[in-house]
mmCIF file of C-alpha atoms (C1' of nucleotides) in Angstrom:
data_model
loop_
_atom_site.group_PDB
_atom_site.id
_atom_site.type_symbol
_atom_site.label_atom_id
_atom_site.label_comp_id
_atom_site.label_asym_id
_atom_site.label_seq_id
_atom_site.Cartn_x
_atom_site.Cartn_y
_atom_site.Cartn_z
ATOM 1 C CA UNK A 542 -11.638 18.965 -28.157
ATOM 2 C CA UNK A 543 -8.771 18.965 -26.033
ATOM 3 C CA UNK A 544 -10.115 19.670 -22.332
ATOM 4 C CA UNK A 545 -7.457 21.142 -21.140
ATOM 5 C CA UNK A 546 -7.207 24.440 -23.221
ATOM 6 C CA UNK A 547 -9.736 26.328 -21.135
ATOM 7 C CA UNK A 548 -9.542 24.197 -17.843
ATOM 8 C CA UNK A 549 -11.977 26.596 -15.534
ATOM 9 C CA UNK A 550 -9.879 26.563 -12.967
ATOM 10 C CA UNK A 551 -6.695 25.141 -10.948
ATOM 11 C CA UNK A 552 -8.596 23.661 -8.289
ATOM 12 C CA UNK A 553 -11.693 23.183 -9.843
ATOM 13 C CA UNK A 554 -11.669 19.603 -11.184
ATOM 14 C CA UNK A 555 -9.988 17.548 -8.136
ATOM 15 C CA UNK A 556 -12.341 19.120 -5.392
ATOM 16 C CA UNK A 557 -11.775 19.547 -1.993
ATOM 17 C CA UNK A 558 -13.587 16.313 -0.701
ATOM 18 C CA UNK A 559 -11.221 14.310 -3.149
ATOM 19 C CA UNK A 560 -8.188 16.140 -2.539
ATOM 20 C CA UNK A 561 -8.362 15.258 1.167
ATOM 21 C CA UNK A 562 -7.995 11.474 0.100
ATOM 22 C CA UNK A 563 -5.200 12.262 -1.831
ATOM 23 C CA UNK A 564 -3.620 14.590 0.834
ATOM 24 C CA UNK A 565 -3.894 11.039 3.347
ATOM 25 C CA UNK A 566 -2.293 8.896 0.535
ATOM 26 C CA UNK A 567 0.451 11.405 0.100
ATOM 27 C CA UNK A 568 1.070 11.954 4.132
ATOM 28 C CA UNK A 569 1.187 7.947 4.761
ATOM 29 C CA UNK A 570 3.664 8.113 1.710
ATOM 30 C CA UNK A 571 5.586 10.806 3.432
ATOM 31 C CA UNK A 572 5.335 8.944 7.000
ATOM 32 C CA UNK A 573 6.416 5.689 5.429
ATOM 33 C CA UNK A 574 9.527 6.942 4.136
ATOM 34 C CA UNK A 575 10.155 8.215 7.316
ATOM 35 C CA UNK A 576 9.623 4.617 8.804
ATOM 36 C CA UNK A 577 11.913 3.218 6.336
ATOM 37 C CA UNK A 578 14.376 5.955 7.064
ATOM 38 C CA UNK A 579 14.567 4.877 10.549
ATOM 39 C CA UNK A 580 13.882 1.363 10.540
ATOM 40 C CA UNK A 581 15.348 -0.058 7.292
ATOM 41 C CA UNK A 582 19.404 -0.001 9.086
ATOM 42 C CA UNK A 583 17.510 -2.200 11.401
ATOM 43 C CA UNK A 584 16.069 -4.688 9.005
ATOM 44 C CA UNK A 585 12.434 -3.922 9.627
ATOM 45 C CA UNK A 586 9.685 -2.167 7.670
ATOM 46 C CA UNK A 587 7.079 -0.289 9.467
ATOM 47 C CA UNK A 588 4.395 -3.754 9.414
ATOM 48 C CA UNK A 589 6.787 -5.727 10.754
ATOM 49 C CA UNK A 590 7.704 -3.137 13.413
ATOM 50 C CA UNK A 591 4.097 -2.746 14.461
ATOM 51 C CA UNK A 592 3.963 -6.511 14.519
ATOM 52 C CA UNK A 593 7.277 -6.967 16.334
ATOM 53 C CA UNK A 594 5.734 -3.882 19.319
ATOM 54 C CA UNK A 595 2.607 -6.113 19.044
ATOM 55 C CA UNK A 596 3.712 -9.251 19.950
ATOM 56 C CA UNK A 597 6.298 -8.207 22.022
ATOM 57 C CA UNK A 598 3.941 -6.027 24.389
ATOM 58 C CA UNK A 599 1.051 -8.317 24.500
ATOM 59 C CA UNK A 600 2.512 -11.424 24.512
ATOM 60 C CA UNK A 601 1.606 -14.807 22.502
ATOM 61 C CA UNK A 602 -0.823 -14.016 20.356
ATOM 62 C CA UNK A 603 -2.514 -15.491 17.825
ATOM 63 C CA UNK A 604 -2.264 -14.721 14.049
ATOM 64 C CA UNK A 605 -6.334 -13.771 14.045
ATOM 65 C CA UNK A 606 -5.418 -11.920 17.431
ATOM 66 C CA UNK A 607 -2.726 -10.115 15.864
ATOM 67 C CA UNK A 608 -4.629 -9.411 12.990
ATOM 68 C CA UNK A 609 -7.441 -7.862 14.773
ATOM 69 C CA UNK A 610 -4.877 -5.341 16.778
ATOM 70 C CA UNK A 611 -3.341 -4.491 13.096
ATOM 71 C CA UNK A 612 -6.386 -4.433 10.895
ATOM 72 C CA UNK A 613 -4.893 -7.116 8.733
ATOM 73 C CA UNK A 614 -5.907 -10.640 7.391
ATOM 74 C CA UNK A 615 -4.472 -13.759 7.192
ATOM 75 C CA UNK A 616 -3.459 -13.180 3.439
ATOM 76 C CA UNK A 617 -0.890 -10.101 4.455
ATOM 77 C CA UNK A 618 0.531 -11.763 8.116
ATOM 78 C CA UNK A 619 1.161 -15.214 7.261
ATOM 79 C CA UNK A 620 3.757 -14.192 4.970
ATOM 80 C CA UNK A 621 4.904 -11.530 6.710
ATOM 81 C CA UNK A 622 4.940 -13.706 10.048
ATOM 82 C CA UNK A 623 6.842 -15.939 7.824
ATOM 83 C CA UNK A 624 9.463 -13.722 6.892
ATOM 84 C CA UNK A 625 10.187 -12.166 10.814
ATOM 85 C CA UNK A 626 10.421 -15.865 11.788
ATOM 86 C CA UNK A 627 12.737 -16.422 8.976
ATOM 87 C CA UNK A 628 14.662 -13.453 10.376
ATOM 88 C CA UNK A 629 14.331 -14.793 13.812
ATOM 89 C CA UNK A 630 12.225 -12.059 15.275
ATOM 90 C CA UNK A 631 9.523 -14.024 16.250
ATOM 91 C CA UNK A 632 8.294 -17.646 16.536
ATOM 92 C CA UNK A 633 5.665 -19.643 15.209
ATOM 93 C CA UNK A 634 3.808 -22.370 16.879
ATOM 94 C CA UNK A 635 0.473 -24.483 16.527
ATOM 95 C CA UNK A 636 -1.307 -23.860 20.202
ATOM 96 C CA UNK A 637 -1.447 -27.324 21.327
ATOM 97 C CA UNK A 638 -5.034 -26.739 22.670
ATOM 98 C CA UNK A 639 -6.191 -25.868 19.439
ATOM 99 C CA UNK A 640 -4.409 -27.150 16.549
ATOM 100 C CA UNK A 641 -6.288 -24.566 14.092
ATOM 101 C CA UNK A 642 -4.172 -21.672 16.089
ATOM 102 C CA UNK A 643 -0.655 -20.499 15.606
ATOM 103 C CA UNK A 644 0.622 -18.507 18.534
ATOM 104 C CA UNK A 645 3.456 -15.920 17.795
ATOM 105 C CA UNK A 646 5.151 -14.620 20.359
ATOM 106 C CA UNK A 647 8.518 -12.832 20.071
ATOM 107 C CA UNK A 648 12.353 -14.690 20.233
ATOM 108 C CA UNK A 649 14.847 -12.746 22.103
ATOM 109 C CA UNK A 650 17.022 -11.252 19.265
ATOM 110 C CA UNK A 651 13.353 -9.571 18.651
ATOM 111 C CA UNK A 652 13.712 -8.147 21.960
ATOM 112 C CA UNK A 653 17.488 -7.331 21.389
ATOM 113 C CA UNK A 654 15.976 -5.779 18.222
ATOM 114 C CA UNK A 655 13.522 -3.658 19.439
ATOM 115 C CA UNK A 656 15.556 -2.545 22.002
ATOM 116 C CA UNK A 657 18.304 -1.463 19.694
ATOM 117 C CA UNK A 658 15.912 0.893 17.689
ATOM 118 C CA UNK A 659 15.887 3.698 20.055
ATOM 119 C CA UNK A 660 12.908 6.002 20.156
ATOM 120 C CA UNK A 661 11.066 5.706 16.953
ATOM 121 C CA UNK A 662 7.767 7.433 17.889
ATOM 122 C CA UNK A 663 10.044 10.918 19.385
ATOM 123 C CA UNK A 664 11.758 10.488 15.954
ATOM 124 C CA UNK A 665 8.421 10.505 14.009
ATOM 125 C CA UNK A 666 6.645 12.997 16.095
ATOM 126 C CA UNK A 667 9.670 15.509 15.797
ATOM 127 C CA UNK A 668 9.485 15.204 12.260
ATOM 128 C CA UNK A 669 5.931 15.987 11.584
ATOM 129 C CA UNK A 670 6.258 19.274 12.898
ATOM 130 C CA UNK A 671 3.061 18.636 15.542
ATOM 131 C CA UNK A 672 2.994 19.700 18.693
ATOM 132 C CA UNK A 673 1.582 16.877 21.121
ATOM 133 C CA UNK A 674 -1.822 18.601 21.371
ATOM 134 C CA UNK A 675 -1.747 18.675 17.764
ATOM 135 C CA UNK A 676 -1.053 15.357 17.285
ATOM 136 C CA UNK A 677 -3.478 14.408 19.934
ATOM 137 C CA UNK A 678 -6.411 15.882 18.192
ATOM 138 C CA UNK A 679 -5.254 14.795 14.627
ATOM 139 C CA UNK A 680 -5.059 11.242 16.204
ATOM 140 C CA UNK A 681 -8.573 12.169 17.347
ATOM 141 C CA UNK A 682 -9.841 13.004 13.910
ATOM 142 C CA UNK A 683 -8.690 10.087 12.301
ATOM 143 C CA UNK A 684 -10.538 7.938 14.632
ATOM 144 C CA UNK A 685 -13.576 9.568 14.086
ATOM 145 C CA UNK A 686 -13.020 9.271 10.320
ATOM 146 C CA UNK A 687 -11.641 5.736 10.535
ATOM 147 C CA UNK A 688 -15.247 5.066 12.576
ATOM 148 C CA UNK A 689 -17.577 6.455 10.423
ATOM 149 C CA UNK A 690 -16.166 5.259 7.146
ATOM 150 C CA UNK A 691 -16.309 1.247 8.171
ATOM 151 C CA UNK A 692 -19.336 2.126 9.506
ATOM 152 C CA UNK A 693 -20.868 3.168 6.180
ATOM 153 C CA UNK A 694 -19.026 0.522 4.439
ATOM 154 C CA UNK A 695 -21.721 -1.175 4.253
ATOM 155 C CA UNK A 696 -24.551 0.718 2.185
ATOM 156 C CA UNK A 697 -26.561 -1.776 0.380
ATOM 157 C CA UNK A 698 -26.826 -4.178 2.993
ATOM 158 C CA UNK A 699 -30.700 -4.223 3.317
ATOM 159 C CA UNK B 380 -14.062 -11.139 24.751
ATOM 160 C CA UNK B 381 -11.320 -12.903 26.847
ATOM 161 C CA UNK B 382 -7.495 -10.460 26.595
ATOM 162 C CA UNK B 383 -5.795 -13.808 27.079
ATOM 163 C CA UNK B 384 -4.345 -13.412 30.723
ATOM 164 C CA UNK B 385 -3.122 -10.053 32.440
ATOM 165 C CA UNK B 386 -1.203 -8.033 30.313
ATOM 166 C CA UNK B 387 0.818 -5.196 31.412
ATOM 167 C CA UNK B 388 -1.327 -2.414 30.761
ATOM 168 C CA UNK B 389 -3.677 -1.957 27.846
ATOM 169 C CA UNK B 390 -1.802 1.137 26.310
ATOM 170 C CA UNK B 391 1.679 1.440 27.668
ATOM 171 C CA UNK B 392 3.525 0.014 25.350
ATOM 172 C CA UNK B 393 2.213 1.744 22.373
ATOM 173 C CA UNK B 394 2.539 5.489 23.142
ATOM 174 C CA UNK B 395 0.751 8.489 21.769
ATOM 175 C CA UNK B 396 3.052 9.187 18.632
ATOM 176 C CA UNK B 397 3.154 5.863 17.943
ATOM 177 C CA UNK B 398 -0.628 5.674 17.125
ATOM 178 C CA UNK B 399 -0.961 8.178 15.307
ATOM 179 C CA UNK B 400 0.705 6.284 12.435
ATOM 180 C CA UNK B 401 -1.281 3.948 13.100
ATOM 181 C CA UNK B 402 -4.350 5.797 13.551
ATOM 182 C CA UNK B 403 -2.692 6.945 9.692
ATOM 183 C CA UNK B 404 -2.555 3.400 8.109
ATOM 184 C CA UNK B 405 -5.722 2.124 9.449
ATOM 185 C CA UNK B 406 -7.584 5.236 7.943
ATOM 186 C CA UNK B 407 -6.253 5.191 4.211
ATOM 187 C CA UNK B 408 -7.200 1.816 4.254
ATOM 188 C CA UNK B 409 -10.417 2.451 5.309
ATOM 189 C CA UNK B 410 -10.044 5.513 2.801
ATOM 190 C CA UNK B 411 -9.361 2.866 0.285
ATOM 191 C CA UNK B 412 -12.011 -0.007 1.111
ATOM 192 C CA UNK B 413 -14.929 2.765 0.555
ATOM 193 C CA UNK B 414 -12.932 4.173 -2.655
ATOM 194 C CA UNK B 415 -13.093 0.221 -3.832
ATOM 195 C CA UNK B 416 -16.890 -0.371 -2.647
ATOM 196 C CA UNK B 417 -17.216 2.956 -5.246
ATOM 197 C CA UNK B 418 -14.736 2.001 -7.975
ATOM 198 C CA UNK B 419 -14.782 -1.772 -7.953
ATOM 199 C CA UNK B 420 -17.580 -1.671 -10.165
ATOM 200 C CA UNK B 421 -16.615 0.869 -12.438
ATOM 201 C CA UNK B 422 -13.320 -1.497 -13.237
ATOM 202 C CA UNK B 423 -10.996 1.637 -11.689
ATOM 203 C CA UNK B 424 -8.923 1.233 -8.477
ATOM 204 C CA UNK B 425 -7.762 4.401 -6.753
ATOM 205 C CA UNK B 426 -4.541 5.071 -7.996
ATOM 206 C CA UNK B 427 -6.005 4.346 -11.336
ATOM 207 C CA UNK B 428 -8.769 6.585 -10.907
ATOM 208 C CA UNK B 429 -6.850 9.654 -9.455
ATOM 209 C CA UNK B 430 -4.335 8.712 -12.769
ATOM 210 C CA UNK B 431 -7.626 9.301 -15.039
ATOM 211 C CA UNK B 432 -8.903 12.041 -12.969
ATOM 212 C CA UNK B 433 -5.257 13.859 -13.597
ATOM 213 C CA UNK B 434 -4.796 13.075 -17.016
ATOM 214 C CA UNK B 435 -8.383 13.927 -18.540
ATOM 215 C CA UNK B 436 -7.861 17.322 -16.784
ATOM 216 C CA UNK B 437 -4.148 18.304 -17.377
ATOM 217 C CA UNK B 438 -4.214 17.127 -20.915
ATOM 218 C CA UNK B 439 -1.679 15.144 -21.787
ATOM 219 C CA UNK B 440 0.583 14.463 -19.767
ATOM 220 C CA UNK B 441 4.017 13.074 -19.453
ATOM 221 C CA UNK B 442 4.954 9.982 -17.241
ATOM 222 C CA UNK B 443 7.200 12.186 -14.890
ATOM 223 C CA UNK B 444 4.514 14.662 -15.073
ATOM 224 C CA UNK B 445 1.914 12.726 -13.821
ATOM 225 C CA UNK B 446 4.138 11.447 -11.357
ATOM 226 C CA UNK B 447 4.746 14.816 -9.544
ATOM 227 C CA UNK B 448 0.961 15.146 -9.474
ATOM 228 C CA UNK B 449 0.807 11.206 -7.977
ATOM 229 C CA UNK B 450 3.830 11.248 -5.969
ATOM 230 C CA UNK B 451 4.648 8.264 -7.904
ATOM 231 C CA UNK B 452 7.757 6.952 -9.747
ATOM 232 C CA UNK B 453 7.582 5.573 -13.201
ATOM 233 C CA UNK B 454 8.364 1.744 -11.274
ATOM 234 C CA UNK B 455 4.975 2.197 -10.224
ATOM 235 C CA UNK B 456 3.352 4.600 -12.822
ATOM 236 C CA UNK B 457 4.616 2.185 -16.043
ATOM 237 C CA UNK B 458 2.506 -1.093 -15.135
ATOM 238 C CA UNK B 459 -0.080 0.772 -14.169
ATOM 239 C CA UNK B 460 -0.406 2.735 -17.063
ATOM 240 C CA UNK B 461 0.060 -0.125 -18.814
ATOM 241 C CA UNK B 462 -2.846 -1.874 -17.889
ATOM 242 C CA UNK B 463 -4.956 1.459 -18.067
ATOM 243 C CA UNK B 464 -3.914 1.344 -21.617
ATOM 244 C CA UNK B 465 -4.980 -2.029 -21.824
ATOM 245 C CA UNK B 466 -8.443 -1.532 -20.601
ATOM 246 C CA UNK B 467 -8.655 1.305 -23.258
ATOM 247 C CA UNK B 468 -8.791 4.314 -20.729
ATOM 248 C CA UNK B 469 -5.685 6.081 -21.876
ATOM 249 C CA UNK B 470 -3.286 5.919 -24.833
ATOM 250 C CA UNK B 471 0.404 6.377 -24.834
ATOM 251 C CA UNK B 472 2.637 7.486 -27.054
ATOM 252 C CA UNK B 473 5.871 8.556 -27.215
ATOM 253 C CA UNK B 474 6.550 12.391 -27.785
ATOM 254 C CA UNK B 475 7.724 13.453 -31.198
ATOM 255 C CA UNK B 476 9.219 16.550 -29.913
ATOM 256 C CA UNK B 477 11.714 14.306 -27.965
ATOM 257 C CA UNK B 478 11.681 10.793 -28.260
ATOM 258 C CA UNK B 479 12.506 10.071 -24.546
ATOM 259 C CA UNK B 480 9.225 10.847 -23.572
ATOM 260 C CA UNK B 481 6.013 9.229 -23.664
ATOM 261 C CA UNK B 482 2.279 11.501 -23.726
ATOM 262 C CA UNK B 483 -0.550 10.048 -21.632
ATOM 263 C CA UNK B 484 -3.709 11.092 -22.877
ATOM 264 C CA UNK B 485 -7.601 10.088 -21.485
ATOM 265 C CA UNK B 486 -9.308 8.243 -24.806
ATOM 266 C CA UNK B 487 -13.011 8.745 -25.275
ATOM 267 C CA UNK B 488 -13.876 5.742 -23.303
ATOM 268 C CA UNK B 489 -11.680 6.874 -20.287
ATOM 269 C CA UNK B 490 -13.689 10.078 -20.193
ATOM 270 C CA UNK B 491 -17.331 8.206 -20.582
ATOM 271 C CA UNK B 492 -15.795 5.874 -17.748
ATOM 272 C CA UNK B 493 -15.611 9.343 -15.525
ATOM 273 C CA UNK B 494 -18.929 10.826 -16.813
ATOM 274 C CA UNK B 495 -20.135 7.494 -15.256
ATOM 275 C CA UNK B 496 -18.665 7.208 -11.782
ATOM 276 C CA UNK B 497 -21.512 9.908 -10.409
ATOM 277 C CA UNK B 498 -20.234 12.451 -7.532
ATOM 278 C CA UNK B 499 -17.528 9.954 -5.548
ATOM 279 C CA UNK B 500 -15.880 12.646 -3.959
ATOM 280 C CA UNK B 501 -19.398 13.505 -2.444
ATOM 281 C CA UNK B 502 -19.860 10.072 -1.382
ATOM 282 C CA UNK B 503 -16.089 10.225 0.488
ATOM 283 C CA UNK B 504 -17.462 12.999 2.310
ATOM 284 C CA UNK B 505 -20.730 12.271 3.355
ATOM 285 C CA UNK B 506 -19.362 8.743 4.601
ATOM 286 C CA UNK B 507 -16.234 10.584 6.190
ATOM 287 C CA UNK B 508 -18.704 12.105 8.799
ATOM 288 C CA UNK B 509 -16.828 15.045 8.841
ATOM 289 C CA UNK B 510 -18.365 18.548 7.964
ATOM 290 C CA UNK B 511 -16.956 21.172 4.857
ATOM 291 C CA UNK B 512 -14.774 23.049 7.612
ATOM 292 C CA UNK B 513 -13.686 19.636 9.577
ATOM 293 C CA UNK B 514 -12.408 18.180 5.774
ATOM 294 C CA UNK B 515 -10.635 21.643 5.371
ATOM 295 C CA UNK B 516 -8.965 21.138 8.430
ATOM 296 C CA UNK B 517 -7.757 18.087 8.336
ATOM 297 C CA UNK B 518 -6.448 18.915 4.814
ATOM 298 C CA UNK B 519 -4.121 21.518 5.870
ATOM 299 C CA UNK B 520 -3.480 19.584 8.638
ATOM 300 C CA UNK B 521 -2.212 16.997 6.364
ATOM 301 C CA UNK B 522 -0.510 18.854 4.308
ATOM 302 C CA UNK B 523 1.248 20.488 6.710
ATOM 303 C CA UNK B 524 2.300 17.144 8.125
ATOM 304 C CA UNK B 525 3.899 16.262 4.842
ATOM 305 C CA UNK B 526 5.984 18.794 4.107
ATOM 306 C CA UNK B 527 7.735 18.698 7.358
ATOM 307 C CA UNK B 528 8.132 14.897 7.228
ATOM 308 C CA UNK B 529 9.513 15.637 3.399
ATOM 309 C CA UNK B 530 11.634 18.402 4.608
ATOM 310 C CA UNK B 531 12.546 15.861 7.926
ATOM 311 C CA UNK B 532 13.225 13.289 5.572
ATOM 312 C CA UNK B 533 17.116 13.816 5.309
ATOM 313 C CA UNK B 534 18.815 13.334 8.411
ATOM 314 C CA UNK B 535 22.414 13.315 7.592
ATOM 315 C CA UNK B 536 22.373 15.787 4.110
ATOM 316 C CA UNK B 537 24.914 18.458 6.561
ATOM 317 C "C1'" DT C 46 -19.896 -42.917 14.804
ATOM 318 C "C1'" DA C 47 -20.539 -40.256 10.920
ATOM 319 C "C1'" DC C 48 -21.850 -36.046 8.796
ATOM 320 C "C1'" DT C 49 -22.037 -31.156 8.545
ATOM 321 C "C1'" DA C 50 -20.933 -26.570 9.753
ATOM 322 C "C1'" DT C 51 -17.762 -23.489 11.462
ATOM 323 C "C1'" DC C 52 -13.402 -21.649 12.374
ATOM 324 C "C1'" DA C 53 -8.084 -20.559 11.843
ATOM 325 C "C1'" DA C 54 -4.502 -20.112 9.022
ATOM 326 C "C1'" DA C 55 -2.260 -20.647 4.704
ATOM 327 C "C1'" DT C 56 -2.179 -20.120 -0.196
ATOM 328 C "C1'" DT C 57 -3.076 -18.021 -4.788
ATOM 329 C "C1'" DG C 58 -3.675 -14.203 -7.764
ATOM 330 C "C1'" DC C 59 -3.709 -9.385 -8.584
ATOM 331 C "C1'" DG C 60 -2.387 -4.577 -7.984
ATOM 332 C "C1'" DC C 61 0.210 -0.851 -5.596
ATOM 333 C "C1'" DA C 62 4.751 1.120 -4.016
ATOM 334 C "C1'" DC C 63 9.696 1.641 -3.933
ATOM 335 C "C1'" DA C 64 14.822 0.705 -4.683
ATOM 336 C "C1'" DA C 65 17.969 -0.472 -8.022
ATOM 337 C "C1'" DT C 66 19.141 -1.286 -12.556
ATOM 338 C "C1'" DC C 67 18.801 -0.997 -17.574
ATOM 339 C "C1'" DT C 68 17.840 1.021 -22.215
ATOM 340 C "C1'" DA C 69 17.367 4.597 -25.279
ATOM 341 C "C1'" DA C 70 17.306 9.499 -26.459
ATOM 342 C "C1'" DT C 71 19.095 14.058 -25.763
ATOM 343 C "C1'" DT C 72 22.427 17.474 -24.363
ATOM 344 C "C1'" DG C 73 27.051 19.388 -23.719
ATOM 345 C "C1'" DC C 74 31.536 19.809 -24.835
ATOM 346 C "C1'" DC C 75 35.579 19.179 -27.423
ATOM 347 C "C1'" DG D 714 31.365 14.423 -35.982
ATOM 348 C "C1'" DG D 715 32.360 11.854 -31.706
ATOM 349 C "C1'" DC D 716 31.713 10.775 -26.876
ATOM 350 C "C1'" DA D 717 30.657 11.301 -21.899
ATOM 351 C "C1'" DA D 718 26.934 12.972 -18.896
ATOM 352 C "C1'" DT D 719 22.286 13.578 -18.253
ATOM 353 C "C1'" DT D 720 17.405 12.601 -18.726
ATOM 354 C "C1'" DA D 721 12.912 9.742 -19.362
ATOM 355 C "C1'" DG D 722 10.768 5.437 -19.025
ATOM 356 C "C1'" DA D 723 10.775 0.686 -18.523
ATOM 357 C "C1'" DT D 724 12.134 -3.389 -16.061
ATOM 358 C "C1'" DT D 725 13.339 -6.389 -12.087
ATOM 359 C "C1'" DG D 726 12.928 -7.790 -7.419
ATOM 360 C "C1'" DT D 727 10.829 -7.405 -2.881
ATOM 361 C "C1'" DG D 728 7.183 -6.428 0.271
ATOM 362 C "C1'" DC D 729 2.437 -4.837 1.580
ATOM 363 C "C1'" DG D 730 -2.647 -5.402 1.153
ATOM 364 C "C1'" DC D 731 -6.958 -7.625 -0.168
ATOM 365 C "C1'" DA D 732 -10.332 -11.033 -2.374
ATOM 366 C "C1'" DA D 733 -11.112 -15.660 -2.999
ATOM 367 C "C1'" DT D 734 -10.060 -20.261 -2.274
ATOM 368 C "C1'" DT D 735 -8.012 -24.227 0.125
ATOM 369 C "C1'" DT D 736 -6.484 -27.143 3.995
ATOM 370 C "C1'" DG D 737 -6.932 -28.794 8.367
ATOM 371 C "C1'" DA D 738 -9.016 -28.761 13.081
ATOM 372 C "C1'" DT D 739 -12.950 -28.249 16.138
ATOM 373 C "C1'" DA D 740 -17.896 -28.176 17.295
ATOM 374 C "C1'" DG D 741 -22.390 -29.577 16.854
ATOM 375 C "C1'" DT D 742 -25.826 -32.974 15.902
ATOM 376 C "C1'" DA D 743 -28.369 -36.915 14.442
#
DNA sequence: TACTATCAAATTGCGCACAATCTAATTGCC
DNA sequence: GGCAATTAGATTGTGCGCAATTTGATAGTA
């Protein structure tokens, strides 16, 4: 009864719609490691990079704020927040106009440590092998995608 | 709606190849919220489900195995086998033949738990908004992207 | 004022992912 | 046979991500 003695074909089972999610797991895999590659001598992983560029470009912000430009809740950046401040990267502080906020904003060794990392998105775009049209219209695709599937997240909602 | 006070510029601090690992991460997770809307129900998470997928149609399969399909180590293939085997979807057993192995096979309930899940990968697709051809290209696309990040991915090997 | 609802962040619990380490089995070589 | 090197999984420790809950602050209202 064993399935796999007459399997009816190599590609038949994971089809092409599911393969693509497992092609998107296995590139973000591939990018991470790349991330790590280049950030890890540094002391940063790619979240707290994106966080550090965050709140180093657009100022004070608060955790929600931060959240919002990220796509991440309170459950994965107050620890995270937690550990940069640890590190020094960034600071933490309750915005005196409304105690429920916590503004972050970034120290200056976050500065000095952004600064230090050279340039991160030449490295990564090098790597990938895209050219910049090509990346353009990938970045295009995944917004589309990115669109459409938290648009349908919702199905039963009648 | 308020950006807080006058910020540099909207986009100049995060450039183009810069977002599109970003644009990345913020699709696989929307990749993943829709595969947990479809799953969550069905007691499988993704990596489980691709693990069930792969080992009711390969046969049985070794840990390492497995983990060349999954692009996963046995640090994260072990617990999660683990608690597949737990929730009486696979069995595990070591392999006579040579002792240092261990077969993963899909039990009877793991395959009624796929017989039940309905057509997910159609569901990706039709929520992906993206036609047969757009999914293919994206695919290579991806897959293109990986193995130059993969091949990128040593720096310093000369 | 007091009472309720809402909001912001933090916390808890669970699972995924990876690096590093450990254990046990096999292979290779003498 | 005996012993080092290799191989396969498991384990440990850390961090990311999300659901659910909790804590504390602010509105809103009678």
């Amino acid at each position: 009864m064993s399935p796999s003695n007459s399997t009816p074909g190599p590609t038949s089972g994971l089809s092409l719609e599911q393969q693509i999610c497992y092609a998107m797991h296995t590139t973000v895999r591939a990018f991470d490691a790349v991330y790590r590659d280049l950030l890890s001598e540094h002391g940063l992983s790619y979240p707290q990079y994106i966080a550090l560029m965050s709140v180093g470009e657009h100022g004070p912000l608060t955790v929600g704020r931060l959240g919002e430009l990220m796509h991440l809740d309170s459950g994965t950046l107050s620890p995270l927040l937690k550990r940069m401040e640890a590190a020094g990267l960034v600071g933490r502080a309750r915005d005196p106009q409304d105690e429920r906020r916590v503004l972050v904003s970034v120290t200056a060794a976050g500065r000095d440590r952004l600064a230090g990392l050279g340039d991160v998105p030449r490295q990564i775009a090098v790597r990938s092998g895209l050219s910049r049209a090509q990346l353009l219209d990938l970045q295009r695709t995944l917004q589309a995608v990115t669109t459409a599937l938290q648009n349908a997240d919702v199905p039963t909602a009648g």
